[in-house]
PDB file of C-alpha atoms in Angstrom:
ATOM      1  CA  MET H   1      13.142 -15.173   8.536  1.00 41.00           C
ATOM      2  CA  PRO H   2      11.364 -17.439   6.508  1.00 43.00           C
ATOM      3  CA  PRO H   3      10.557 -16.560   3.203  1.00 43.00           C
ATOM      4  CA  VAL H   4       7.714 -15.883   1.216  1.00 42.00           C
ATOM      5  CA  MET H   5       5.593 -19.051   0.271  1.00 46.00           C
ATOM      6  CA  GLU H   6       5.870 -19.511  -3.305  1.00 48.00           C
ATOM      7  CA  THR H   7       2.207 -20.388  -3.739  1.00 51.00           C
ATOM      8  CA  PRO H   8       1.018 -20.712  -7.680  1.00 51.00           C
ATOM      9  CA  GLY H   9      -0.505 -17.494  -7.885  1.00 49.00           C
ATOM     10  CA  LEU H  10       2.322 -15.812  -6.230  1.00 50.00           C
ATOM     11  CA  VAL H  11       4.796 -17.426  -8.548  1.00 49.00           C
ATOM     12  CA  SER H  12       3.246 -16.520 -11.528  1.00 49.00           C
ATOM     13  CA  LEU H  13       2.501 -12.938 -10.096  1.00 49.00           C
ATOM     14  CA  LEU H  14       5.833 -12.313  -9.365  1.00 50.00           C
ATOM     15  CA  ARG H  15       7.097 -14.319 -12.793  1.00 47.00           C
ATOM     16  CA  HIS H  16       4.715 -10.776 -13.908  1.00 47.00           C
ATOM     17  CA  THR H  17       7.118  -8.390 -12.309  1.00 47.00           C
ATOM     18  CA  THR H  18       9.923  -9.710 -13.405  1.00 43.00           C
ATOM     19  CA  GLU H  19       9.693 -10.664 -16.644  1.00 44.00           C
ATOM     20  CA  ASP H  20       7.481  -7.883 -17.805  1.00 46.00           C
ATOM     21  CA  ARG H  21       8.873  -4.792 -16.423  1.00 43.00           C
ATOM     22  CA  ARG H  22      12.772  -5.013 -16.611  1.00 39.00           C
ATOM     23  CA  THR H  23      13.161  -1.331 -17.443  1.00 38.00           C
ATOM     24  CA  LYS H  24      16.223  -0.007 -14.726  1.00 38.00           C
ATOM     25  CA  MET H  25      14.109   2.734 -12.162  1.00 39.00           C
ATOM     26  CA  GLY H  26      15.155   6.277 -12.404  1.00 41.00           C
ATOM     27  CA  GLY H  27      15.988   8.586  -9.889  1.00 42.00           C
ATOM     28  CA  GLY H  28      12.687   9.857  -9.953  1.00 48.00           C
ATOM     29  CA  GLY H  29       8.812   8.529  -8.458  1.00 55.00           C
ATOM     30  CA  ILE H  30       7.601   8.972  -5.381  1.00 54.00           C
ATOM     31  CA  PHE H  31       9.737   7.303  -3.421  1.00 52.00           C
ATOM     32  CA  ARG H  32      12.124  10.307  -3.347  1.00 54.00           C
ATOM     33  CA  MET H  33      10.007  11.977  -1.138  1.00 51.00           C
ATOM     34  CA  PHE H  34      10.581   9.925   1.695  1.00 49.00           C
ATOM     35  CA  LYS H  35      13.838  11.511   1.999  1.00 47.00           C
ATOM     36  CA  LEU H  36      12.597  14.700   2.421  1.00 45.00           C
ATOM     37  CA  LEU H  37      10.587  13.546   5.463  1.00 46.00           C
ATOM     38  CA  PRO H  38      12.802  14.765   7.777  1.00 42.00           C
ATOM     39  CA  MET H  39      12.503  17.544   6.726  1.00 38.00           C
ATOM     40  CA  LEU H  40       8.220  18.491   7.195  1.00 39.00           C
ATOM     41  CA  THR H  41       6.608  18.767   9.984  1.00 41.00           C
ATOM     42  CA  SER H  42       2.714  18.755  11.122  1.00 37.00           C
ATOM     43  CA  GLY H  43       2.931  22.250  10.637  1.00 38.00           C
ATOM     44  CA  CYS H  44       3.466  21.531   6.761  1.00 36.00           C
ATOM     45  CA  LYS H  45      -0.138  21.897   5.569  1.00 38.00           C
ATOM     46  CA  MET H  46      -0.286  19.133   3.043  1.00 39.00           C
ATOM     47  CA  VAL H  47       0.166  17.791   0.199  1.00 40.00           C
ATOM     48  CA  ALA H  48       3.515  16.628  -2.199  1.00 39.00           C
ATOM     49  CA  LEU H  49       2.104  16.452  -5.299  1.00 37.00           C
ATOM     50  CA  LEU H  50       4.280  15.317  -8.067  1.00 34.00           C
ATOM     51  CA  GLY H  51       3.378  17.627 -10.941  1.00 33.00           C
ATOM     52  CA  ARG H  52      -0.031  16.545 -13.349  1.00 35.00           C
ATOM     53  CA  PRO H  53      -0.326  13.416 -14.138  1.00 39.00           C
ATOM     54  CA  SER H  54      -0.790  12.337 -17.333  1.00 40.00           C
ATOM     55  CA  LYS H  55      -4.908  11.408 -18.322  1.00 40.00           C
ATOM     56  CA  GLY H  56      -3.788   7.306 -18.269  1.00 40.00           C
ATOM     57  CA  LEU H  57      -2.461   7.686 -14.516  1.00 40.00           C
ATOM     58  CA  LEU H  58      -6.145   8.800 -13.839  1.00 42.00           C
ATOM     59  CA  SER H  59      -7.644   5.482 -15.598  1.00 44.00           C
ATOM     60  CA  ASP H  60     -10.571   4.428 -14.003  1.00 51.00           C
ATOM     61  CA  LYS H  61      -8.425   0.905 -14.053  1.00 69.00           C
ATOM     62  CA  ALA H  62      -5.934   2.447 -11.995  1.00 89.00           C
ATOM     63  CA  THR H  63      -6.536   1.848  -8.392  1.00 94.00           C
ATOM     64  CA  THR H  64      -5.633   3.909  -5.413  1.00 95.00           C
ATOM     65  CA  ILE H  65      -3.172   3.234  -2.301  1.00 96.00           C
ATOM     66  CA  THR H  66      -2.269   4.865   0.007  1.00 96.00           C
ATOM     67  CA  LEU H  67       0.389   3.963   3.077  1.00 96.00           C
ATOM     68  CA  PHE H  68      -0.193   5.830   6.377  1.00 95.00           C
ATOM     69  CA  GLY H  69       0.900   5.955   9.658  1.00 93.00           C
ATOM     70  CA  TYR H  70       2.752   7.834  12.756  1.00 92.00           C
ATOM     71  CA  ARG H  71       6.554   8.035  12.596  1.00 90.00           C
ATOM     72  CA  ARG H  72       6.658   5.898  15.843  1.00 91.00           C
ATOM     73  CA  GLY H  73       3.208   3.762  15.091  1.00 94.00           C
ATOM     74  CA  ARG H  74       2.011   1.385  13.136  1.00 95.00           C
ATOM     75  CA  VAL H  75       1.948   1.306   9.355  1.00 96.00           C
ATOM     76  CA  SER H  76      -1.313   1.135   7.486  1.00 97.00           C
ATOM     77  CA  LEU H  77      -2.229   0.428   4.504  1.00 98.00           C
ATOM     78  CA  ALA H  78      -5.508   1.395   2.219  1.00 97.00           C
ATOM     79  CA  ILE H  79      -7.160   0.201  -1.176  1.00 97.00           C
ATOM     80  CA  GLN H  80      -9.274   2.508  -2.955  1.00 95.00           C
ATOM     81  CA  GLU H  81     -11.267   2.138  -6.543  1.00 92.00           C
ATOM     82  CA  ASP H  82     -11.477   5.798  -6.235  1.00 89.00           C
ATOM     83  CA  PRO H  83      -9.902   8.454  -3.534  1.00 88.00           C
ATOM     84  CA  ARG H  84     -13.204   9.753  -3.453  1.00 88.00           C
ATOM     85  CA  SER H  85     -14.596   6.270  -2.027  1.00 91.00           C
ATOM     86  CA  PRO H  86     -14.094   4.382   1.086  1.00 92.00           C
ATOM     87  CA  PRO H  87     -11.102   1.707   1.445  1.00 95.00           C
ATOM     88  CA  ILE H  88     -12.830  -1.490  -0.218  1.00 95.00           C
ATOM     89  CA  PHE H  89      -9.347  -3.350   2.083  1.00 97.00           C
ATOM     90  CA  LEU H  90      -7.662  -1.566   5.148  1.00 97.00           C
ATOM     91  CA  ILE H  91      -5.114  -3.230   7.515  1.00 97.00           C
ATOM     92  CA  GLU H  92      -3.004  -2.283   9.956  1.00 97.00           C
ATOM     93  CA  LEU H  93       0.331  -3.505   8.686  1.00 97.00           C
ATOM     94  CA  PRO H  94       2.925  -4.837  11.318  1.00 97.00           C
ATOM     95  CA  MET H  95       5.480  -2.749  11.054  1.00 96.00           C
ATOM     96  CA  LEU H  96       6.319   0.618  12.454  1.00 95.00           C
ATOM     97  CA  THR H  97       6.266   3.183   9.457  1.00 93.00           C
ATOM     98  CA  SER H  98       9.975   3.893  10.098  1.00 91.00           C
ATOM     99  CA  SER H  99      10.937   1.104   9.335  1.00 92.00           C
ATOM    100  CA  LEU H 100       9.030   0.907   5.955  1.00 92.00           C
ATOM    101  CA  HIS H 101      10.354   4.155   5.507  1.00 88.00           C
ATOM    102  CA  LYS H 102      13.654   2.783   5.090  1.00 88.00           C
ATOM    103  CA  GLU H 103      12.649   0.410   3.375  1.00 89.00           C
ATOM    104  CA  MET H 104      11.054   3.041   0.709  1.00 85.00           C
ATOM    105  CA  ALA H 105      14.147   4.867   0.274  1.00 81.00           C
ATOM    106  CA  SER H 106      16.604   2.220   0.050  1.00 78.00           C
ATOM    107  CA  GLY H 107      15.110   1.068  -3.319  1.00 80.00           C
ATOM    108  CA  LEU H 108      12.226  -1.770  -4.342  1.00 88.00           C
ATOM    109  CA  VAL H 109       9.697  -2.578  -1.914  1.00 93.00           C
ATOM    110  CA  LYS H 110       7.222  -5.567  -2.217  1.00 95.00           C
ATOM    111  CA  ILE H 111       4.613  -6.210   0.265  1.00 96.00           C
ATOM    112  CA  ALA H 112       3.166 -10.011   0.691  1.00 97.00           C
ATOM    113  CA  LEU H 113       0.159 -10.652   2.491  1.00 97.00           C
ATOM    114  CA  GLU H 114      -1.291 -13.891   2.533  1.00 96.00           C
ATOM    115  CA  SER H 115      -4.361 -15.641   3.682  1.00 94.00           C
ATOM    116  CA  GLU H 116      -4.922 -19.187   4.737  1.00 86.00           C
ATOM    117  CA  THR H 117      -8.148 -19.698   4.744  1.00 80.00           C
ATOM    118  CA  ARG H 118      -9.560 -22.785   2.616  1.00 69.00           C
ATOM    119  CA  THR H 119     -12.781 -21.114   2.204  1.00 69.00           C
ATOM    120  CA  HIS H 120     -13.418 -19.795  -1.432  1.00 65.00           C
ATOM    121  CA  LYS H 121     -17.060 -17.954  -0.654  1.00 80.00           C
ATOM    122  CA  LYS H 122     -15.382 -14.602   0.258  1.00 87.00           C
ATOM    123  CA  LYS H 123     -13.409 -12.169  -2.417  1.00 91.00           C
ATOM    124  CA  LEU H 124      -9.924 -12.003  -1.751  1.00 93.00           C
ATOM    125  CA  THR H 125     -10.364  -8.820  -0.571  1.00 93.00           C
ATOM    126  CA  GLU H 126     -12.610  -9.662   2.423  1.00 93.00           C
ATOM    127  CA  GLU H 127     -10.492 -12.158   4.211  1.00 94.00           C
ATOM    128  CA  TYR H 128      -9.698 -11.290   7.443  1.00 93.00           C
ATOM    129  CA  VAL H 129      -6.708 -13.026   9.013  1.00 94.00           C
ATOM    130  CA  TRP H 130      -3.200 -12.040   6.926  1.00 96.00           C
ATOM    131  CA  ALA H 131       0.232 -13.221   6.698  1.00 97.00           C
ATOM    132  CA  VAL H 132       2.610 -10.027   6.598  1.00 97.00           C
ATOM    133  CA  TYR H 133       6.016 -10.572   4.494  1.00 96.00           C
ATOM    134  CA  CYS H 134       7.802  -7.256   3.100  1.00 95.00           C
ATOM    135  CA  ASN H 135      11.154  -8.373   1.146  1.00 93.00           C
ATOM    136  CA  GLY H 136      10.773 -11.944   1.751  1.00 92.00           C
ATOM    137  CA  ARG H 137      11.067 -11.463   5.098  1.00 94.00           C
ATOM    138  CA  LYS H 138       7.945 -11.874   7.125  1.00 95.00           C
ATOM    139  CA  SER H 139       6.719  -9.142   9.722  1.00 96.00           C
ATOM    140  CA  GLY H 140       3.485 -11.306  11.223  1.00 96.00           C
ATOM    141  CA  TYR H 141      -0.001 -10.860  10.863  1.00 97.00           C
ATOM    142  CA  SER H 142      -2.749  -8.409  10.782  1.00 97.00           C
ATOM    143  CA  ILE H 143      -6.446  -8.565  11.127  1.00 96.00           C
ATOM    144  CA  ARG H 144      -8.319  -6.767   7.892  1.00 96.00           C
ATOM    145  CA  ARG H 145     -10.437  -3.684   9.498  1.00 93.00           C
ATOM    146  CA  LYS H 146     -13.802  -4.174   9.519  1.00 91.00           C
ATOM    147  CA  HIS H 147     -14.486  -0.683  10.084  1.00 91.00           C
ATOM    148  CA  THR H 148     -12.436   2.611   9.926  1.00 91.00           C
ATOM    149  CA  SER H 149     -11.101   4.045  13.124  1.00 91.00           C
ATOM    150  CA  ASP H 150     -11.704   8.185  13.045  1.00 88.00           C
ATOM    151  CA  ASP H 151      -8.086   8.955  12.681  1.00 86.00           C
ATOM    152  CA  GLU H 152      -8.064   6.714   9.978  1.00 92.00           C
ATOM    153  CA  ARG H 153     -11.704   8.674   8.847  1.00 91.00           C
ATOM    154  CA  HIS H 154      -9.348  11.771   9.418  1.00 90.00           C
ATOM    155  CA  VAL H 155      -6.188   9.972   6.978  1.00 92.00           C
ATOM    156  CA  MET H 156      -9.060   9.747   3.431  1.00 93.00           C
ATOM    157  CA  GLN H 157     -10.626  13.138   4.343  1.00 91.00           C
ATOM    158  CA  LEU H 158      -7.875  14.945   3.765  1.00 91.00           C
ATOM    159  CA  LEU H 159      -6.670  13.281   1.040  1.00 93.00           C
ATOM    160  CA  ARG H 160      -9.495  12.653  -0.874  1.00 89.00           C
ATOM    161  CA  GLY H 161      -8.960  15.183  -3.540  1.00 86.00           C
ATOM    162  CA  VAL H 162      -5.479  13.475  -3.754  1.00 89.00           C
ATOM    163  CA  SER H 163      -4.194  11.580  -6.390  1.00 86.00           C
ATOM    164  CA  MET H 164      -0.681  11.256  -5.203  1.00 88.00           C
ATOM    165  CA  GLY H 165       2.316  12.365  -3.563  1.00 88.00           C
ATOM    166  CA  ALA H 166       3.250  12.558   0.022  1.00 89.00           C
ATOM    167  CA  GLY H 167       4.109  13.899   3.043  1.00 89.00           C
ATOM    168  CA  VAL H 168       3.537  14.908   6.443  1.00 90.00           C
ATOM    169  CA  LEU H 169      -0.285  15.821   7.644  1.00 89.00           C
ATOM    170  CA  PRO H 170      -1.735  18.078   9.971  1.00 85.00           C
ATOM    171  CA  CYS H 171      -2.820  16.194  13.117  1.00 78.00           C
ATOM    172  CA  GLU H 172      -6.094  16.391  15.662  1.00 70.00           C
ATOM    173  CA  LYS H 173      -4.333  16.144  19.102  1.00 70.00           C
ATOM    174  CA  GLU H 174      -1.097  15.623  19.801  1.00 71.00           C
ATOM    175  CA  THR H 175       0.998  12.399  20.430  1.00 77.00           C
ATOM    176  CA  ALA H 176       4.357  10.767  21.315  1.00 79.00           C
ATOM    177  CA  GLU H 177       3.935   8.149  18.239  1.00 84.00           C
ATOM    178  CA  GLY H 178       5.264  12.289  15.975  1.00 85.00           C
ATOM    179  CA  GLU H 179       4.060  13.170  12.905  1.00 88.00           C
ATOM    180  CA  LEU H 180       0.961  11.791  10.793  1.00 91.00           C
ATOM    181  CA  THR H 181       3.310  10.847   6.996  1.00 92.00           C
ATOM    182  CA  TYR H 182       1.365   9.818   4.259  1.00 93.00           C
ATOM    183  CA  MET H 183       2.400   8.085   1.114  1.00 93.00           C
ATOM    184  CA  ARG H 184      -0.494   7.564  -2.136  1.00 93.00           C
ATOM    185  CA  ALA H 185       0.264   6.217  -4.969  1.00 92.00           C
ATOM    186  CA  ARG H 186      -1.883   4.942  -8.834  1.00 93.00           C
ATOM    187  CA  PHE H 187      -1.631   1.045  -9.079  1.00 94.00           C
ATOM    188  CA  GLU H 188      -1.344  -0.905 -12.133  1.00 93.00           C
ATOM    189  CA  ARG H 189      -3.973  -3.516 -10.656  1.00 93.00           C
ATOM    190  CA  VAL H 190      -3.664  -7.285 -12.044  1.00 94.00           C
ATOM    191  CA  VAL H 191      -6.061 -10.120 -10.815  1.00 93.00           C
ATOM    192  CA  GLY H 192      -4.259 -13.621 -11.572  1.00 92.00           C
ATOM    193  CA  SER H 193      -7.199 -15.169 -10.357  1.00 91.00           C
ATOM    194  CA  LYS H 194      -9.505 -15.876  -7.620  1.00 90.00           C
ATOM    195  CA  ASP H 195      -7.415 -16.250  -5.122  1.00 91.00           C
ATOM    196  CA  SER H 196      -3.900 -14.255  -6.301  1.00 93.00           C
ATOM    197  CA  GLU H 197      -3.860  -9.958  -7.267  1.00 95.00           C
ATOM    198  CA  ALA H 198      -1.046  -7.962  -7.181  1.00 96.00           C
ATOM    199  CA  MET H 199      -0.913  -3.854  -7.778  1.00 95.00           C
ATOM    200  CA  TYR H 200       2.396  -2.314  -9.267  1.00 94.00           C
ATOM    201  CA  MET H 201       2.830   1.412  -8.087  1.00 92.00           C
ATOM    202  CA  ILE H 202       2.529   3.430 -11.547  1.00 89.00           C
ATOM    203  CA  ASN H 203       5.225   6.318 -11.583  1.00 82.00           C
ATOM    204  CA  PRO H 204       4.091   9.756 -12.376  1.00 73.00           C
ATOM    205  CA  ASP H 205       6.429  10.510 -15.062  1.00 68.00           C
ATOM    206  CA  GLY H 206       5.325   6.960 -16.850  1.00 63.00           C
ATOM    207  CA  THR H 207       9.355   5.567 -16.634  1.00 63.00           C
ATOM    208  CA  GLY H 208      10.785   3.317 -14.908  1.00 64.00           C
ATOM    209  CA  GLY H 209       9.340  -0.139 -13.204  1.00 66.00           C
ATOM    210  CA  PRO H 210       6.984   0.109 -10.339  1.00 74.00           C
ATOM    211  CA  GLU H 211       9.154   1.036  -7.128  1.00 86.00           C
ATOM    212  CA  LEU H 212       6.098  -0.478  -5.164  1.00 92.00           C
ATOM    213  CA  SER H 213       4.179  -4.183  -5.427  1.00 94.00           C
ATOM    214  CA  ILE H 214       1.299  -5.048  -3.487  1.00 96.00           C
ATOM    215  CA  PHE H 215       0.526  -9.361  -3.963  1.00 97.00           C
ATOM    216  CA  LEU H 216      -2.703 -11.075  -2.540  1.00 96.00           C
ATOM    217  CA  VAL H 217      -2.631 -14.216  -1.994  1.00 95.00           C
ATOM    218  CA  ARG H 218      -4.505 -16.699  -0.819  1.00 92.00           C
ATOM    219  CA  VAL H 219      -3.090 -20.120  -0.182  1.00 86.00           C
ATOM    220  CA  LYS H 220      -5.136 -23.180  -1.037  1.00 71.00           C
TER     221      LYS H 220
END
């Protein structure tokens, strides 16, 4: 599979990851919750919170990101400036939830979304068509949601008061795609330019480098 195109904006953001965040990952963090997901069921009504976050983790400057989806369905990504507000960016990624869980259980995950739109009249998060890469492998293309679906609104409502955690959410109806799983965390948002942004997950204990990094890049 082809690697992520190394645009100047993406190179700058990746340099931020490699130069400023070289601390070796510890054994903690939200990713460890994915090892428990096979033992959880929809009877587990909510939410595996990872302790009380520090004031720094709940800073207004931190961005909330949620990855959610049915086990045998596709995973969605929602970016919120506040967990009680509607997402500013919502997209269904071209990858199965189970595949992303495996990537997370194995170590660091980097998700890159590239827009090839030539106009710069829109904000970066307002672009619609995105090429999606996970750990350097192209997964396919996705279109940003203009409006949330009933299932997506259901997830956002259930997690309205949650700042971070991972687990299985109760479903409104049975589905052949299995349980509805989620991971939510706070992210440091770094704006490289009007054409590039990066989000680095803040670990609950405040130690180690980011287990999950998400990049948005508009190709010039």
